[in-house]
Amino acid sequence: MDLKIKICGMAYPENIVGISGVMPDYMGFIFHAQSPRNALSLSAEALKGLPESVTPVGVFVNRPLDYILDRCDEYGIRTVQLHGNESPALCERLKTEGYIVWKAIGVDENIRWEDLNSYKNVVDMFVFDTKSPTHGGTGCKYDWDILRSYSLDIPFLLSGGISPGDEGLIKMFDHPMFSGIDLNSRFEVAPGMKDVTLLKNFIKELRNHE
């Protein structure tokens, strides 16, 4: 399996350069002022130095279309992750504008997969995160076995509390739509500042398995 790796919550230019060197597939930038990892103070130049193999992802929480389009245009972003209560209609508008659209979904034992049917054809990827009133950032895992009953043909990333030492759990996880993982707070030395060595070793272990 070609496991995709996203490292989210990047906030410091020098750390962006360092993390680029471990060659994730995606790097996430959070445009949400309430997040301690928000990227609102980053210059556009900080993203333009990314290797071609690293796709920047703009993460938004309940923002209007114009705001999302303006930030993406400013930072040169073409992949959008919607992490709030965004409607299928907003996803469709972004698709018609030519964006790749991901939708984060909070998961707990009460999730109703049928509620996701309205996102068919308007999202390219789901990000299954731990359900939280703060729309993520909990650093906690949910029970991945809940995903066994997910049956839509939209791929997904595992997110929420993935930590150093979870390599074995990830290798054992099996689902036909499992596309990759989303890493964040458990690999930090401070909010928005990732531990380059920790991530390098973690990613090496996963990719050696592949």
PDB file of C-alpha atoms in Angstrom:
ATOM      1  CA  MET A   1       0.000   0.000   0.000  1.00  0.00           C
ATOM      2  CA  ASP A   2       1.211   3.467  -0.869  1.00  0.00           C
ATOM      3  CA  LEU A   3       0.577   5.038   2.527  1.00  0.00           C
ATOM      4  CA  LYS A   4       0.263   8.818   2.299  1.00  0.00           C
ATOM      5  CA  ILE A   5       1.634  10.888   5.164  1.00  0.00           C
ATOM      6  CA  LYS A   6       0.367  14.339   6.131  1.00  0.00           C
ATOM      7  CA  ILE A   7       2.086  16.440   8.780  1.00  0.00           C
ATOM      8  CA  CYS A   8      -0.301  19.118   9.988  1.00  0.00           C
ATOM      9  CA  GLY A   9      -0.118  22.268  12.058  1.00  0.00           C
ATOM     10  CA  MET A  10       3.060  23.774  10.620  1.00  0.00           C
ATOM     11  CA  ALA A  11       3.652  27.293  11.915  1.00  0.00           C
ATOM     12  CA  TYR A  12       7.368  28.194  11.745  1.00  0.00           C
ATOM     13  CA  PRO A  13       9.421  28.770   8.577  1.00  0.00           C
ATOM     14  CA  GLU A  14      12.594  27.039   9.782  1.00  0.00           C
ATOM     15  CA  ASN A  15      10.583  24.022  10.959  1.00  0.00           C
ATOM     16  CA  ILE A  16       8.818  23.837   7.601  1.00  0.00           C
ATOM     17  CA  VAL A  17      12.219  23.546   5.931  1.00  0.00           C
ATOM     18  CA  GLY A  18      13.315  20.823   8.338  1.00  0.00           C
ATOM     19  CA  ILE A  19      10.130  18.804   7.999  1.00  0.00           C
ATOM     20  CA  SER A  20      10.310  19.103   4.206  1.00  0.00           C
ATOM     21  CA  GLY A  21      13.472  17.028   4.448  1.00  0.00           C
ATOM     22  CA  VAL A  22      11.611  13.992   5.826  1.00  0.00           C
ATOM     23  CA  MET A  23       9.508  14.072   2.629  1.00  0.00           C
ATOM     24  CA  PRO A  24       5.891  13.815   3.761  1.00  0.00           C
ATOM     25  CA  ASP A  25       3.302  13.715   0.996  1.00  0.00           C
ATOM     26  CA  TYR A  26       1.292  16.576   2.480  1.00  0.00           C
ATOM     27  CA  MET A  27       1.939  19.464   4.854  1.00  0.00           C
ATOM     28  CA  GLY A  28      -1.023  21.072   6.597  1.00  0.00           C
ATOM     29  CA  PHE A  29      -1.408  24.791   7.357  1.00  0.00           C
ATOM     30  CA  ILE A  30      -4.217  25.769   9.726  1.00  0.00           C
ATOM     31  CA  PHE A  31      -5.981  29.046   8.926  1.00  0.00           C
ATOM     32  CA  HIS A  32      -7.976  29.186  12.147  1.00  0.00           C
ATOM     33  CA  ALA A  33      -7.113  31.884  14.664  1.00  0.00           C
ATOM     34  CA  GLN A  34      -8.259  29.808  17.652  1.00  0.00           C
ATOM     35  CA  SER A  35      -5.693  27.100  16.935  1.00  0.00           C
ATOM     36  CA  PRO A  36      -2.318  27.343  18.738  1.00  0.00           C
ATOM     37  CA  ARG A  37      -0.860  26.028  15.472  1.00  0.00           C
ATOM     38  CA  ASN A  38      -2.425  28.601  13.186  1.00  0.00           C
ATOM     39  CA  ALA A  39      -0.449  29.647  10.118  1.00  0.00           C
ATOM     40  CA  LEU A  40      -1.905  33.126   9.808  1.00  0.00           C
ATOM     41  CA  SER A  41       1.415  34.843  10.511  1.00  0.00           C
ATOM     42  CA  LEU A  42       3.331  32.814   7.919  1.00  0.00           C
ATOM     43  CA  SER A  43       4.391  34.540   4.730  1.00  0.00           C
ATOM     44  CA  ALA A  44       3.468  33.023   1.396  1.00  0.00           C
ATOM     45  CA  GLU A  45       7.199  32.564   0.752  1.00  0.00           C
ATOM     46  CA  ALA A  46       7.367  30.001   3.559  1.00  0.00           C
ATOM     47  CA  LEU A  47       5.149  27.675   1.501  1.00  0.00           C
ATOM     48  CA  LYS A  48       6.619  28.407  -1.904  1.00  0.00           C
ATOM     49  CA  GLY A  49       9.891  26.741  -0.927  1.00  0.00           C
ATOM     50  CA  LEU A  50       8.260  23.337  -0.444  1.00  0.00           C
ATOM     51  CA  PRO A  51       9.600  20.507  -2.626  1.00  0.00           C
ATOM     52  CA  GLU A  52       7.313  19.650  -5.535  1.00  0.00           C
ATOM     53  CA  SER A  53       6.622  16.273  -3.928  1.00  0.00           C
ATOM     54  CA  VAL A  54       5.097  17.928  -0.824  1.00  0.00           C
ATOM     55  CA  THR A  55       1.544  19.201  -1.334  1.00  0.00           C
ATOM     56  CA  PRO A  56       0.425  22.058   0.931  1.00  0.00           C
ATOM     57  CA  VAL A  57      -3.048  21.626   2.434  1.00  0.00           C
ATOM     58  CA  GLY A  58      -5.024  24.596   3.737  1.00  0.00           C
ATOM     59  CA  VAL A  59      -7.087  23.708   6.813  1.00  0.00           C
ATOM     60  CA  PHE A  60     -10.178  25.811   7.505  1.00  0.00           C
ATOM     61  CA  VAL A  61     -12.887  25.741  10.172  1.00  0.00           C
ATOM     62  CA  ASN A  62     -16.311  27.127   9.276  1.00  0.00           C
ATOM     63  CA  ARG A  63     -15.028  29.904   7.047  1.00  0.00           C
ATOM     64  CA  PRO A  64     -16.954  31.380   4.074  1.00  0.00           C
ATOM     65  CA  LEU A  65     -16.036  30.568   0.513  1.00  0.00           C
ATOM     66  CA  ASP A  66     -14.431  33.938  -0.232  1.00  0.00           C
ATOM     67  CA  TYR A  67     -12.117  33.691   2.773  1.00  0.00           C
ATOM     68  CA  ILE A  68     -10.976  30.199   1.750  1.00  0.00           C
ATOM     69  CA  LEU A  69     -10.395  31.280  -1.848  1.00  0.00           C
ATOM     70  CA  ASP A  70      -8.456  34.380  -0.777  1.00  0.00           C
ATOM     71  CA  ARG A  71      -6.114  32.457   1.553  1.00  0.00           C
ATOM     72  CA  CYS A  72      -5.540  29.726  -0.999  1.00  0.00           C
ATOM     73  CA  ASP A  73      -4.732  32.272  -3.681  1.00  0.00           C
ATOM     74  CA  GLU A  74      -2.377  34.123  -1.324  1.00  0.00           C
ATOM     75  CA  TYR A  75      -0.462  30.984  -0.324  1.00  0.00           C
ATOM     76  CA  GLY A  76      -0.624  29.007  -3.558  1.00  0.00           C
ATOM     77  CA  ILE A  77      -2.756  26.206  -2.104  1.00  0.00           C
ATOM     78  CA  ARG A  78      -4.912  23.895  -4.239  1.00  0.00           C
ATOM     79  CA  THR A  79      -5.904  21.254  -1.654  1.00  0.00           C
ATOM     80  CA  VAL A  80      -8.399  22.313   1.013  1.00  0.00           C
ATOM     81  CA  GLN A  81      -9.302  20.506   4.235  1.00  0.00           C
ATOM     82  CA  LEU A  82     -12.588  21.611   5.793  1.00  0.00           C
ATOM     83  CA  HIS A  83     -12.504  20.828   9.504  1.00  0.00           C
ATOM     84  CA  GLY A  84     -15.760  22.312  10.783  1.00  0.00           C
ATOM     85  CA  ASN A  85     -19.444  21.863   9.955  1.00  0.00           C
ATOM     86  CA  GLU A  86     -19.092  22.771   6.283  1.00  0.00           C
ATOM     87  CA  SER A  87     -21.934  21.740   3.999  1.00  0.00           C
ATOM     88  CA  PRO A  88     -21.746  19.552   0.908  1.00  0.00           C
ATOM     89  CA  ALA A  89     -22.760  22.664  -1.041  1.00  0.00           C
ATOM     90  CA  LEU A  90     -19.589  24.494   0.028  1.00  0.00           C
ATOM     91  CA  CYS A  91     -17.505  21.461  -0.892  1.00  0.00           C
ATOM     92  CA  GLU A  92     -19.152  21.422  -4.308  1.00  0.00           C
ATOM     93  CA  ARG A  93     -18.413  25.112  -4.857  1.00  0.00           C
ATOM     94  CA  LEU A  94     -14.742  24.533  -4.092  1.00  0.00           C
ATOM     95  CA  LYS A  95     -14.693  21.547  -6.451  1.00  0.00           C
ATOM     96  CA  THR A  96     -16.131  23.656  -9.245  1.00  0.00           C
ATOM     97  CA  GLU A  97     -13.331  26.190  -8.590  1.00  0.00           C
ATOM     98  CA  GLY A  98     -10.820  23.423  -9.279  1.00  0.00           C
ATOM     99  CA  TYR A  99      -9.764  22.583  -5.715  1.00  0.00           C
ATOM    100  CA  ILE A 100      -9.116  19.157  -4.247  1.00  0.00           C
ATOM    101  CA  VAL A 101     -11.463  18.967  -1.260  1.00  0.00           C
ATOM    102  CA  TRP A 102     -11.008  16.988   1.938  1.00  0.00           C
ATOM    103  CA  LYS A 103     -13.646  16.899   4.677  1.00  0.00           C
ATOM    104  CA  ALA A 104     -12.734  16.153   8.283  1.00  0.00           C
ATOM    105  CA  ILE A 105     -15.292  14.085  10.181  1.00  0.00           C
ATOM    106  CA  GLY A 106     -15.344  13.642  13.952  1.00  0.00           C
ATOM    107  CA  VAL A 107     -15.630   9.972  14.857  1.00  0.00           C
ATOM    108  CA  ASP A 108     -17.006   8.307  17.969  1.00  0.00           C
ATOM    109  CA  GLU A 109     -19.106   5.217  18.649  1.00  0.00           C
ATOM    110  CA  ASN A 110     -22.290   7.077  17.657  1.00  0.00           C
ATOM    111  CA  ILE A 111     -21.252   8.027  14.132  1.00  0.00           C
ATOM    112  CA  ARG A 112     -23.835   7.394  11.414  1.00  0.00           C
ATOM    113  CA  TRP A 113     -22.017   6.610   8.167  1.00  0.00           C
ATOM    114  CA  GLU A 114     -25.160   7.221   6.157  1.00  0.00           C
ATOM    115  CA  ASP A 115     -24.913  10.897   7.096  1.00  0.00           C
ATOM    116  CA  LEU A 116     -21.846  11.125   4.851  1.00  0.00           C
ATOM    117  CA  ASN A 117     -23.745  10.121   1.708  1.00  0.00           C
ATOM    118  CA  SER A 118     -24.394  13.781   0.878  1.00  0.00           C
ATOM    119  CA  TYR A 119     -20.638  14.305   0.412  1.00  0.00           C
ATOM    120  CA  LYS A 120     -20.416  11.803  -2.431  1.00  0.00           C
ATOM    121  CA  ASN A 121     -18.960  13.369  -5.570  1.00  0.00           C
ATOM    122  CA  VAL A 122     -18.064  16.617  -3.765  1.00  0.00           C
ATOM    123  CA  VAL A 123     -15.123  15.509  -1.606  1.00  0.00           C
ATOM    124  CA  ASP A 124     -11.951  13.690  -2.630  1.00  0.00           C
ATOM    125  CA  MET A 125     -10.926  12.485   0.836  1.00  0.00           C
ATOM    126  CA  PHE A 126     -12.290  12.194   4.346  1.00  0.00           C
ATOM    127  CA  VAL A 127     -10.088  12.852   7.370  1.00  0.00           C
ATOM    128  CA  PHE A 128     -11.440  10.770  10.237  1.00  0.00           C
ATOM    129  CA  ASP A 129     -10.479  12.597  13.437  1.00  0.00           C
ATOM    130  CA  THR A 130     -11.438  12.218  17.088  1.00  0.00           C
ATOM    131  CA  LYS A 131     -14.812  13.862  17.658  1.00  0.00           C
ATOM    132  CA  SER A 132     -14.466  17.070  19.643  1.00  0.00           C
ATOM    133  CA  PRO A 133     -16.420  20.320  20.124  1.00  0.00           C
ATOM    134  CA  THR A 134     -13.178  22.141  19.283  1.00  0.00           C
ATOM    135  CA  HIS A 135     -13.012  20.494  15.815  1.00  0.00           C
ATOM    136  CA  GLY A 136      -9.876  18.463  16.439  1.00  0.00           C
ATOM    137  CA  GLY A 137      -6.605  19.137  18.171  1.00  0.00           C
ATOM    138  CA  THR A 138      -7.397  16.788  21.054  1.00  0.00           C
ATOM    139  CA  GLY A 139      -4.264  14.646  20.737  1.00  0.00           C
ATOM    140  CA  CYS A 140      -6.500  11.682  21.598  1.00  0.00           C
ATOM    141  CA  LYS A 141      -7.307   8.531  19.634  1.00  0.00           C
ATOM    142  CA  TYR A 142     -10.698   7.060  18.955  1.00  0.00           C
ATOM    143  CA  ASP A 143     -11.357   3.353  18.425  1.00  0.00           C
ATOM    144  CA  TRP A 144     -10.213   2.642  14.864  1.00  0.00           C
ATOM    145  CA  ASP A 145     -12.380  -0.487  14.822  1.00  0.00           C
ATOM    146  CA  ILE A 146     -15.347   1.864  14.349  1.00  0.00           C
ATOM    147  CA  LEU A 147     -14.079   2.433  10.789  1.00  0.00           C
ATOM    148  CA  ARG A 148     -14.543  -1.221   9.865  1.00  0.00           C
ATOM    149  CA  SER A 149     -18.195  -0.479   9.022  1.00  0.00           C
ATOM    150  CA  TYR A 150     -17.381   2.495   6.785  1.00  0.00           C
ATOM    151  CA  SER A 151     -18.403   1.442   3.263  1.00  0.00           C
ATOM    152  CA  LEU A 152     -18.321   4.530   1.013  1.00  0.00           C
ATOM    153  CA  ASP A 153     -15.851   4.544  -1.884  1.00  0.00           C
ATOM    154  CA  ILE A 154     -14.203   7.790  -0.734  1.00  0.00           C
ATOM    155  CA  PRO A 155     -10.668   7.265   0.643  1.00  0.00           C
ATOM    156  CA  PHE A 156      -9.736   8.467   4.118  1.00  0.00           C
ATOM    157  CA  LEU A 157      -6.833   9.487   6.307  1.00  0.00           C
ATOM    158  CA  LEU A 158      -6.545   8.343   9.917  1.00  0.00           C
ATOM    159  CA  SER A 159      -6.189  11.316  12.237  1.00  0.00           C
ATOM    160  CA  GLY A 160      -6.355  12.022  15.945  1.00  0.00           C
ATOM    161  CA  GLY A 161      -3.670  11.262  18.495  1.00  0.00           C
ATOM    162  CA  ILE A 162      -1.367   9.160  16.309  1.00  0.00           C
ATOM    163  CA  SER A 163       1.851   8.920  18.317  1.00  0.00           C
ATOM    164  CA  PRO A 164       5.424   7.635  18.205  1.00  0.00           C
ATOM    165  CA  GLY A 165       5.178   3.904  18.808  1.00  0.00           C
ATOM    166  CA  ASP A 166       1.959   3.524  16.787  1.00  0.00           C
ATOM    167  CA  GLU A 167       3.791   2.105  13.771  1.00  0.00           C
ATOM    168  CA  GLY A 168       2.603  -1.410  14.572  1.00  0.00           C
ATOM    169  CA  LEU A 169      -1.040  -0.374  14.927  1.00  0.00           C
ATOM    170  CA  ILE A 170      -0.916   1.437  11.588  1.00  0.00           C
ATOM    171  CA  LYS A 171       0.686  -1.548   9.850  1.00  0.00           C
ATOM    172  CA  MET A 172      -2.049  -3.829  11.179  1.00  0.00           C
ATOM    173  CA  PHE A 173      -4.924  -1.525  10.237  1.00  0.00           C
ATOM    174  CA  ASP A 174      -6.649  -2.737   7.106  1.00  0.00           C
ATOM    175  CA  HIS A 175      -9.460  -1.118   5.144  1.00  0.00           C
ATOM    176  CA  PRO A 176      -9.864  -0.823   1.356  1.00  0.00           C
ATOM    177  CA  MET A 177     -10.302   2.970   1.582  1.00  0.00           C
ATOM    178  CA  PHE A 178      -7.443   3.582   4.047  1.00  0.00           C
ATOM    179  CA  SER A 179      -5.162   6.022   2.239  1.00  0.00           C
ATOM    180  CA  GLY A 180      -2.825   7.421   4.871  1.00  0.00           C
ATOM    181  CA  ILE A 181      -2.256   9.132   8.200  1.00  0.00           C
ATOM    182  CA  ASP A 182      -2.384  12.669   9.560  1.00  0.00           C
ATOM    183  CA  LEU A 183       0.267  13.513  12.183  1.00  0.00           C
ATOM    184  CA  ASN A 184       0.277  16.514  14.461  1.00  0.00           C
ATOM    185  CA  SER A 185       0.575  17.250  18.176  1.00  0.00           C
ATOM    186  CA  ARG A 186       2.153  13.986  19.334  1.00  0.00           C
ATOM    187  CA  PHE A 187       5.247  14.798  17.278  1.00  0.00           C
ATOM    188  CA  GLU A 188       5.800  18.301  18.649  1.00  0.00           C
ATOM    189  CA  VAL A 189       8.256  19.972  20.970  1.00  0.00           C
ATOM    190  CA  ALA A 190       5.829  22.934  21.196  1.00  0.00           C
ATOM    191  CA  PRO A 191       2.556  23.825  19.430  1.00  0.00           C
ATOM    192  CA  GLY A 192       3.344  24.166  15.727  1.00  0.00           C
ATOM    193  CA  MET A 193       6.984  23.090  16.166  1.00  0.00           C
ATOM    194  CA  LYS A 194       7.555  19.504  15.009  1.00  0.00           C
ATOM    195  CA  ASP A 195      10.372  17.198  16.136  1.00  0.00           C
ATOM    196  CA  VAL A 196      12.236  16.484  12.901  1.00  0.00           C
ATOM    197  CA  THR A 197      14.154  13.447  14.186  1.00  0.00           C
ATOM    198  CA  LEU A 198      11.059  11.861  15.720  1.00  0.00           C
ATOM    199  CA  LEU A 199       9.130  12.227  12.476  1.00  0.00           C
ATOM    200  CA  LYS A 200      12.050  11.050  10.350  1.00  0.00           C
ATOM    201  CA  ASN A 201      12.352   7.824  12.331  1.00  0.00           C
ATOM    202  CA  PHE A 202       8.593   7.245  12.414  1.00  0.00           C
ATOM    203  CA  ILE A 203       8.180   7.733   8.665  1.00  0.00           C
ATOM    204  CA  LYS A 204      11.236   5.605   7.901  1.00  0.00           C
ATOM    205  CA  GLU A 205       9.786   2.738   9.914  1.00  0.00           C
ATOM    206  CA  LEU A 206       6.447   2.940   8.101  1.00  0.00           C
ATOM    207  CA  ARG A 207       7.956   3.188   4.635  1.00  0.00           C
ATOM    208  CA  ASN A 208      10.428   0.367   5.274  1.00  0.00           C
ATOM    209  CA  HIS A 209       7.407  -1.795   6.028  1.00  0.00           C
ATOM    210  CA  GLU A 210       5.838  -0.892   2.681  1.00  0.00           C
TER     211      GLU A 210
END
